[in-house]
PDB file of C-alpha atoms in Angstrom:
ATOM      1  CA  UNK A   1       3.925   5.190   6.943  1.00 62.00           C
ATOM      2  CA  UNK A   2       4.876   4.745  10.621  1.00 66.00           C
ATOM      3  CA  UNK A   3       6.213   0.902  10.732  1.00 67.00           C
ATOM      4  CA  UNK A   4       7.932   0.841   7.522  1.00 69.00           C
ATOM      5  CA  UNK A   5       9.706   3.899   8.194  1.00 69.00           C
ATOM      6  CA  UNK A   6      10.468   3.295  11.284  1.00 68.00           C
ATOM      7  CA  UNK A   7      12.001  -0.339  10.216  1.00 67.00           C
ATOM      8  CA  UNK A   8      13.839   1.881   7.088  1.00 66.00           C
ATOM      9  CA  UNK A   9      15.321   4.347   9.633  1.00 64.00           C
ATOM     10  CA  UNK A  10      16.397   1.761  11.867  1.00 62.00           C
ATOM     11  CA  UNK A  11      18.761   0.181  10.266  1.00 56.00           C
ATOM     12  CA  UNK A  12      21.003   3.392   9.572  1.00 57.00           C
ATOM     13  CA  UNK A  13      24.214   3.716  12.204  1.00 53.00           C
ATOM     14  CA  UNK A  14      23.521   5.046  15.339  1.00 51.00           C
ATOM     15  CA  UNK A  15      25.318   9.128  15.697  1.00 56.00           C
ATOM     16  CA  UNK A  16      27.727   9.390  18.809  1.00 55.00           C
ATOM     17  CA  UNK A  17      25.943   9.133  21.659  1.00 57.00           C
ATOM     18  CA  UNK A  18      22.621   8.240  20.202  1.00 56.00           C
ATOM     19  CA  UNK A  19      20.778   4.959  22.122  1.00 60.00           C
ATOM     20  CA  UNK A  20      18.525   2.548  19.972  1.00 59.00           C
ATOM     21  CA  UNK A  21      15.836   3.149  22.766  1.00 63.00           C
ATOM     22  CA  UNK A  22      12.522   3.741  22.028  1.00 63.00           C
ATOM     23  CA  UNK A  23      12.496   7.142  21.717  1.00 65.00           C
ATOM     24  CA  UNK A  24      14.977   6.454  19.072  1.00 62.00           C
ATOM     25  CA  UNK A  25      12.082   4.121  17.655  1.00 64.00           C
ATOM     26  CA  UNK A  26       9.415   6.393  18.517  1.00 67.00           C
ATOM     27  CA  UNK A  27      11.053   9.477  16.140  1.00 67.00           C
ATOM     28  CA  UNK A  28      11.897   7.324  13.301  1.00 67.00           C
ATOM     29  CA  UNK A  29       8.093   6.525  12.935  1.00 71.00           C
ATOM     30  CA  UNK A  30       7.088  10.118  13.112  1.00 77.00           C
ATOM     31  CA  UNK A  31       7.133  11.386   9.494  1.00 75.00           C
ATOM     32  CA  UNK A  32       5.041  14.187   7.737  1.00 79.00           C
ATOM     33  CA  UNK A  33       3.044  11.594   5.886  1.00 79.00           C
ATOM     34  CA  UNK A  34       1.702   9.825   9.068  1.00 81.00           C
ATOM     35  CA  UNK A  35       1.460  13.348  10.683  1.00 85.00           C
ATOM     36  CA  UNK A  36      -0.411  14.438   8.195  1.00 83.00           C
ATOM     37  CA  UNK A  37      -3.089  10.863   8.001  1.00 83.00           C
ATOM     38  CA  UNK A  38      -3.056  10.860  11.938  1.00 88.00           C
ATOM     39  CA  UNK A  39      -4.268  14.400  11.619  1.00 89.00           C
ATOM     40  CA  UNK A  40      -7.214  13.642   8.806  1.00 86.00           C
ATOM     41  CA  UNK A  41      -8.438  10.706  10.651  1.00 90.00           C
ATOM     42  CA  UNK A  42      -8.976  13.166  14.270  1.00 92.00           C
ATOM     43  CA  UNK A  43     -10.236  15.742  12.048  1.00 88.00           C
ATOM     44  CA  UNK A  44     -12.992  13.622  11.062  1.00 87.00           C
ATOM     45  CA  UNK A  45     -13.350  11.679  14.007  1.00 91.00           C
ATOM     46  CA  UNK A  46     -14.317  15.114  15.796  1.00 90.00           C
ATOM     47  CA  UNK A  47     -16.824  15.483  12.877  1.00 88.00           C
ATOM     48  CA  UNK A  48     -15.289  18.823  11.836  1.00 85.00           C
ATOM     49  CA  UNK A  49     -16.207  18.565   8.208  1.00 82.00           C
ATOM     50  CA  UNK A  50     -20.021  18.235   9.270  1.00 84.00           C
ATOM     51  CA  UNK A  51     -19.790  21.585  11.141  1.00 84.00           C
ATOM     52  CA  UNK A  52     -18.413  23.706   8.175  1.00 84.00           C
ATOM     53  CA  UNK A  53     -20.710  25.205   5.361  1.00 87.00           C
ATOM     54  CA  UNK A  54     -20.699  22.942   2.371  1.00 86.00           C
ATOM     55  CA  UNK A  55     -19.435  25.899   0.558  1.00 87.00           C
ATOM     56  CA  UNK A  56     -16.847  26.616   2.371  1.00 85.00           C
ATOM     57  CA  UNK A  57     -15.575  23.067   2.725  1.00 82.00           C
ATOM     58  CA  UNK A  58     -16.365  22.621  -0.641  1.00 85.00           C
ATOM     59  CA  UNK A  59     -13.971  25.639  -1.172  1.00 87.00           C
ATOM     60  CA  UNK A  60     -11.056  23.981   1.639  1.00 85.00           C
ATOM     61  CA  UNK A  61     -10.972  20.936  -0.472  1.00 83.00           C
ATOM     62  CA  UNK A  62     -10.928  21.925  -4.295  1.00 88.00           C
ATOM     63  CA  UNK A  63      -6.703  22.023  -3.864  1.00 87.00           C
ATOM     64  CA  UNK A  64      -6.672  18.891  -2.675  1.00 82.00           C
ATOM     65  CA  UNK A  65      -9.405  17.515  -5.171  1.00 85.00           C
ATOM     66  CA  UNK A  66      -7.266  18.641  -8.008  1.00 86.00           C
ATOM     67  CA  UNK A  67      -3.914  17.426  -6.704  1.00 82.00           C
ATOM     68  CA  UNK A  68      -5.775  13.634  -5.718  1.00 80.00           C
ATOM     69  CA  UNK A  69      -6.968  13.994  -9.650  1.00 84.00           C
ATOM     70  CA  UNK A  70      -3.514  14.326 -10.379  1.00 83.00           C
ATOM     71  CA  UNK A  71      -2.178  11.499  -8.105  1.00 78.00           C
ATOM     72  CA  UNK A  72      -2.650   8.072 -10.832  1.00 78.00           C
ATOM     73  CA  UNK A  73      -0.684  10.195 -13.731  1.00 82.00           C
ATOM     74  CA  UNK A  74       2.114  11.087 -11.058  1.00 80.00           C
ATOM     75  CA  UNK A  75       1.950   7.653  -9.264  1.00 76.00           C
ATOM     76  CA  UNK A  76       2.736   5.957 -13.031  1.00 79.00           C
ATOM     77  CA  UNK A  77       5.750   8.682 -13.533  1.00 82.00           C
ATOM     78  CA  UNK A  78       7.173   7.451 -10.700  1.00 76.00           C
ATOM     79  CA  UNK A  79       6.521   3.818 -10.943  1.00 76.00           C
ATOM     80  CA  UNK A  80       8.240   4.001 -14.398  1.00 79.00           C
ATOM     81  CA  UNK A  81      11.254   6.283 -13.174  1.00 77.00           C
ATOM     82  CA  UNK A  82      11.712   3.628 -10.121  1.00 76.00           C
ATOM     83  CA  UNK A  83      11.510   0.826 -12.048  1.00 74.00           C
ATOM     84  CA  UNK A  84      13.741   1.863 -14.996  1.00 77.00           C
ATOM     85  CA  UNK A  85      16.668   2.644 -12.732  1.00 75.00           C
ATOM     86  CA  UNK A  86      16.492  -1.060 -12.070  1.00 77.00           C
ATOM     87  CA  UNK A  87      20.269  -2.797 -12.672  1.00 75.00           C
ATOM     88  CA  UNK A  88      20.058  -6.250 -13.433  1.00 74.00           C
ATOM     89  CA  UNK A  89      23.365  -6.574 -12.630  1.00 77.00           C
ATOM     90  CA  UNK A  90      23.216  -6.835  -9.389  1.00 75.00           C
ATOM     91  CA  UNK A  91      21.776 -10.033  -8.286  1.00 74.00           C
ATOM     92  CA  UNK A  92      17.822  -9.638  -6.172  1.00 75.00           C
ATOM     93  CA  UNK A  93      17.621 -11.486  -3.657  1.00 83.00           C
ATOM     94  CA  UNK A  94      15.409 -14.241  -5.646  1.00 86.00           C
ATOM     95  CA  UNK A  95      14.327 -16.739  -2.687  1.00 90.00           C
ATOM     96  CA  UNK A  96      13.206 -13.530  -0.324  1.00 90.00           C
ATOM     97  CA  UNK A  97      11.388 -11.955  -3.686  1.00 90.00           C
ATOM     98  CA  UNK A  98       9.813 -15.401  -4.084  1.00 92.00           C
ATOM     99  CA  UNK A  99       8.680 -15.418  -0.542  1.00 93.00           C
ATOM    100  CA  UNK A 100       7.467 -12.074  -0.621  1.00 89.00           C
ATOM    101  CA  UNK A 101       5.531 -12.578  -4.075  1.00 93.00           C
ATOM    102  CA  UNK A 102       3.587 -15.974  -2.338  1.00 95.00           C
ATOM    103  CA  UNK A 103       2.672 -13.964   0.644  1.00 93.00           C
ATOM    104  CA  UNK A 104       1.262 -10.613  -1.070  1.00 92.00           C
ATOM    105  CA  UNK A 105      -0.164 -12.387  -3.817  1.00 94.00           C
ATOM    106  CA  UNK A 106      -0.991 -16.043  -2.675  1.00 95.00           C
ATOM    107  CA  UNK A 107      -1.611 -16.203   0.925  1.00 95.00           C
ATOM    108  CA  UNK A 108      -3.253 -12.581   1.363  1.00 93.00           C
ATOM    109  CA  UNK A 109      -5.990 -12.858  -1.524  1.00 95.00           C
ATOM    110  CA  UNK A 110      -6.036 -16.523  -0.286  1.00 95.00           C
ATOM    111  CA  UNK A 111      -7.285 -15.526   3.625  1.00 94.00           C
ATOM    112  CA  UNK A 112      -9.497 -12.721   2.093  1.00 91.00           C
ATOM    113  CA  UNK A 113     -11.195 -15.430  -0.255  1.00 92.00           C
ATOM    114  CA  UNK A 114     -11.631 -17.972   2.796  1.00 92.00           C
ATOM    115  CA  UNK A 115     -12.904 -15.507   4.439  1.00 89.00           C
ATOM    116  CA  UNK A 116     -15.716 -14.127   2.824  1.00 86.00           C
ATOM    117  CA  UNK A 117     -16.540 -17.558   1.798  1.00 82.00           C
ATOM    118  CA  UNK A 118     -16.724 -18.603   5.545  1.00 84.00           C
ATOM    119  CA  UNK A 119     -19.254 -15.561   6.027  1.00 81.00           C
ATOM    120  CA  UNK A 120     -22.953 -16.055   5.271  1.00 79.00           C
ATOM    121  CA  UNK A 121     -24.291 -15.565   1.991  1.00 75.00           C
ATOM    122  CA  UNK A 122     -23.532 -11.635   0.749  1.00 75.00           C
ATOM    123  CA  UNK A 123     -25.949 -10.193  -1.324  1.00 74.00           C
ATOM    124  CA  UNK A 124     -26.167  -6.688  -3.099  1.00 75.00           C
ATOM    125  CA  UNK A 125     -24.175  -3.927  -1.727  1.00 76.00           C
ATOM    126  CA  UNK A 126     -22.449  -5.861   0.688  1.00 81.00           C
ATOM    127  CA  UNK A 127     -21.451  -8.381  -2.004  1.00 83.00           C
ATOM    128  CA  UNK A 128     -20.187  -5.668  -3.802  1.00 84.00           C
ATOM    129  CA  UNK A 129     -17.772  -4.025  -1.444  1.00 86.00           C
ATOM    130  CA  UNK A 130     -16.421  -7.420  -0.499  1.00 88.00           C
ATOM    131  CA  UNK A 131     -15.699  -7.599  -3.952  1.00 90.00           C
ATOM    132  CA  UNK A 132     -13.667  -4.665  -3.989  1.00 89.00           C
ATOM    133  CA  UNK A 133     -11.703  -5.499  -0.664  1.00 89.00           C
ATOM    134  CA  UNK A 134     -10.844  -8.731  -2.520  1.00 91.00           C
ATOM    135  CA  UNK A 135      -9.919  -7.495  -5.438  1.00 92.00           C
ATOM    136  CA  UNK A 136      -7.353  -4.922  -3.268  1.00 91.00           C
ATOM    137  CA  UNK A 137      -5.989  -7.951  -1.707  1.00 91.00           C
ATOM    138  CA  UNK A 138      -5.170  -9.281  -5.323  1.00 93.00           C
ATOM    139  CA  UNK A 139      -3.270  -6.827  -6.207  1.00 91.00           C
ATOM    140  CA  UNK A 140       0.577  -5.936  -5.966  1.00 87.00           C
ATOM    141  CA  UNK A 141       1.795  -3.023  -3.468  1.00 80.00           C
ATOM    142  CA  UNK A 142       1.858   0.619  -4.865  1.00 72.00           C
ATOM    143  CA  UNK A 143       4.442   2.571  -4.895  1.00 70.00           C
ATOM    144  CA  UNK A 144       4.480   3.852  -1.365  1.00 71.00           C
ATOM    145  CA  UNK A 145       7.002   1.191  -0.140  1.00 73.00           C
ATOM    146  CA  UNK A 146       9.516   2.294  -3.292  1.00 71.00           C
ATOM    147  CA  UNK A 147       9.055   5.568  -1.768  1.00 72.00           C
ATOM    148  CA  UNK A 148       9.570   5.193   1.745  1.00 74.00           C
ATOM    149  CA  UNK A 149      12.488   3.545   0.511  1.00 72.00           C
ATOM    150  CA  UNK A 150      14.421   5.921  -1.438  1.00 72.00           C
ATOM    151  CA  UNK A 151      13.350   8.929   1.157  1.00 69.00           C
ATOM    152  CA  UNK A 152      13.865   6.925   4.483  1.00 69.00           C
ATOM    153  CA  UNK A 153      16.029   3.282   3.433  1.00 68.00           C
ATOM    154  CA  UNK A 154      19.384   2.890   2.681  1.00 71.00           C
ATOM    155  CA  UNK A 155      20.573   2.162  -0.879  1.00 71.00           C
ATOM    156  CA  UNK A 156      20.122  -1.936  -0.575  1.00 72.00           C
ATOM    157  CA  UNK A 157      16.774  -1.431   0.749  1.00 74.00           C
ATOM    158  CA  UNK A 158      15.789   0.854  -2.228  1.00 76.00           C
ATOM    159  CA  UNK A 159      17.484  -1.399  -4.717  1.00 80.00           C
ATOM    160  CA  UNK A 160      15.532  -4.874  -2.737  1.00 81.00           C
ATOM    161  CA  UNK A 161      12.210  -2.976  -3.086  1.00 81.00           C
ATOM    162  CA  UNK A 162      11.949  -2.274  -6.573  1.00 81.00           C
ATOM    163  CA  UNK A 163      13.292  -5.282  -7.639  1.00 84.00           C
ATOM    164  CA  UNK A 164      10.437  -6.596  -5.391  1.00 85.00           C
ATOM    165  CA  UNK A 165       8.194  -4.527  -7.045  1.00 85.00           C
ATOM    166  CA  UNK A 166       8.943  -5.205 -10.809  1.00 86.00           C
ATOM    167  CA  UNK A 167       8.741  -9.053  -9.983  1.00 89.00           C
ATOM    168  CA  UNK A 168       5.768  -8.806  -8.110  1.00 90.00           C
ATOM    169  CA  UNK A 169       4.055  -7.069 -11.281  1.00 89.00           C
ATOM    170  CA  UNK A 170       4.901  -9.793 -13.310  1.00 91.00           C
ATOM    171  CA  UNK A 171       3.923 -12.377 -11.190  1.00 94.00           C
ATOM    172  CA  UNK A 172       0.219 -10.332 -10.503  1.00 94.00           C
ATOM    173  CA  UNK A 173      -0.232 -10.528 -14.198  1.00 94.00           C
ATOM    174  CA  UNK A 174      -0.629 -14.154 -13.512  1.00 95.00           C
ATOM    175  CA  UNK A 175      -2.234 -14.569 -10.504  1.00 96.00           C
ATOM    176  CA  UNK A 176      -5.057 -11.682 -10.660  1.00 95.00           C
ATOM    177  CA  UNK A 177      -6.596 -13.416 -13.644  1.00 95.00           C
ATOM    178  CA  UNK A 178      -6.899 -16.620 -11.189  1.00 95.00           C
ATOM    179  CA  UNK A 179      -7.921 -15.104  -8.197  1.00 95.00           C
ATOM    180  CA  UNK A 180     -11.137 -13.331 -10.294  1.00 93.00           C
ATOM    181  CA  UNK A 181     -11.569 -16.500 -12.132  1.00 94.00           C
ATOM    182  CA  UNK A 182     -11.981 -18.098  -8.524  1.00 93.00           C
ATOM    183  CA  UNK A 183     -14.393 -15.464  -7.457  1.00 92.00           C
ATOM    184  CA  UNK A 184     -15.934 -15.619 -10.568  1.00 91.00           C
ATOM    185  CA  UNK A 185     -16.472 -19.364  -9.715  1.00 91.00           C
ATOM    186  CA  UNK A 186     -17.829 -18.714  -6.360  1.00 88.00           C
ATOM    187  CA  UNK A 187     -20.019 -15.754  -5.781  1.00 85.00           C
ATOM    188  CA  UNK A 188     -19.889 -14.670  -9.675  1.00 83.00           C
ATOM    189  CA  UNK A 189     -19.378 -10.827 -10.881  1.00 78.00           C
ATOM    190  CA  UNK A 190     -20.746  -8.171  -9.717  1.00 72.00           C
ATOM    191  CA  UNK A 191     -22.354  -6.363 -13.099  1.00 66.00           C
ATOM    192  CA  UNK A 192     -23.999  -2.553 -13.273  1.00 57.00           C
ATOM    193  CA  UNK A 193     -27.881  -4.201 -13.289  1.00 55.00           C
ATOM    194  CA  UNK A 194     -26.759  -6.813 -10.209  1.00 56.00           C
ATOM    195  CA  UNK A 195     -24.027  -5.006  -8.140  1.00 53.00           C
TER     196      UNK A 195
END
């Protein structure tokens, strides 16, 4: 939330007068979402949480409970809205979508698998959660970059990224199956009686 928009906001026309300094750079990666994280993580980093009753930050957290239940439903509105307003017509950029498919979904699962195979034998729990890291690494990006986009880019950057997107969702359709099939191979599956 702080790189991408600051790389997004950067490449708008400078106002009269305005430098491309780094306070220039500095404001266009301050954005309520990283406010907002940056803020979490010192919350709970000065253990504030611990110090509350349970009931009461039980009580501080039931909004934001229900609106993270409601995040998947909304995340697949908007996936589907973004991804519709696609127009073929205009050419992607096919060698820089190509690129950007082998990176996200070759070379990162591909480090993340080398990796954990370098590391001693897992077992159990730890087994497990490398499991799930890998499995992260396997997968396309959500739609925080389409979003960033259309609130921070310029209309070529919004139109790049979800033509990113859509291809890289085909292409994980393909290469998830592999990448499980070579962990599968490996270190096996992690099942409910062996996690």
């Amino acid at each position: 939330w702080a790189s991408s928009v600051a790389i997004l906001r950067g490449g708008r026309p400078l106002a009269a007068g305005e430098s491309n300094g780094w306070r220039r750079k500095l404001r266009g990666a301050i954005n309520p979402p990283f406010v907002s994280n940056v803020a979490a993580i010192a919350l709970c980093l000065a253990r504030l949480p611990e110090r509350l009753p349970e009931e009461s930050l039980a009580a501080m957290l039931a909004p934001f409970r229900a609106l993270g239940d409601c995040t998947v439903p909304i995340v697949m509105l908007a996936l589907g809205g973004m991804l519709s307003s696609l127009d073929f017509a205009k050419r992607p950029a096919k060698r820089e979508i190509g690129v950007l498919i082998l990176i996200r979904l070759g070379l990162l699962p591909g480090l993340w698998f080398a990796g954990i195979h370098a590391l001693p034998a897992l077992q159990g729990a730890a087994l497990a959660m490398a499991f799930v890291l890998f499995v992260e690494s396997t997968m396309p990006s959500a739609t925080n970059m389409a979003v960033i986009a259309r609130h921070y880019g310029e209309a070529h950057a919004e139109d790049f990224i979800n033509h990113a997107m859509f291809f890289c969702y085909l292409a994980a359709l393909a290469t998830v199956p592999i990448w499980l099939t070579a962990w599968a191979m490996a270190f096996g599956l992690p099942t409910a009686a062996n996690p």
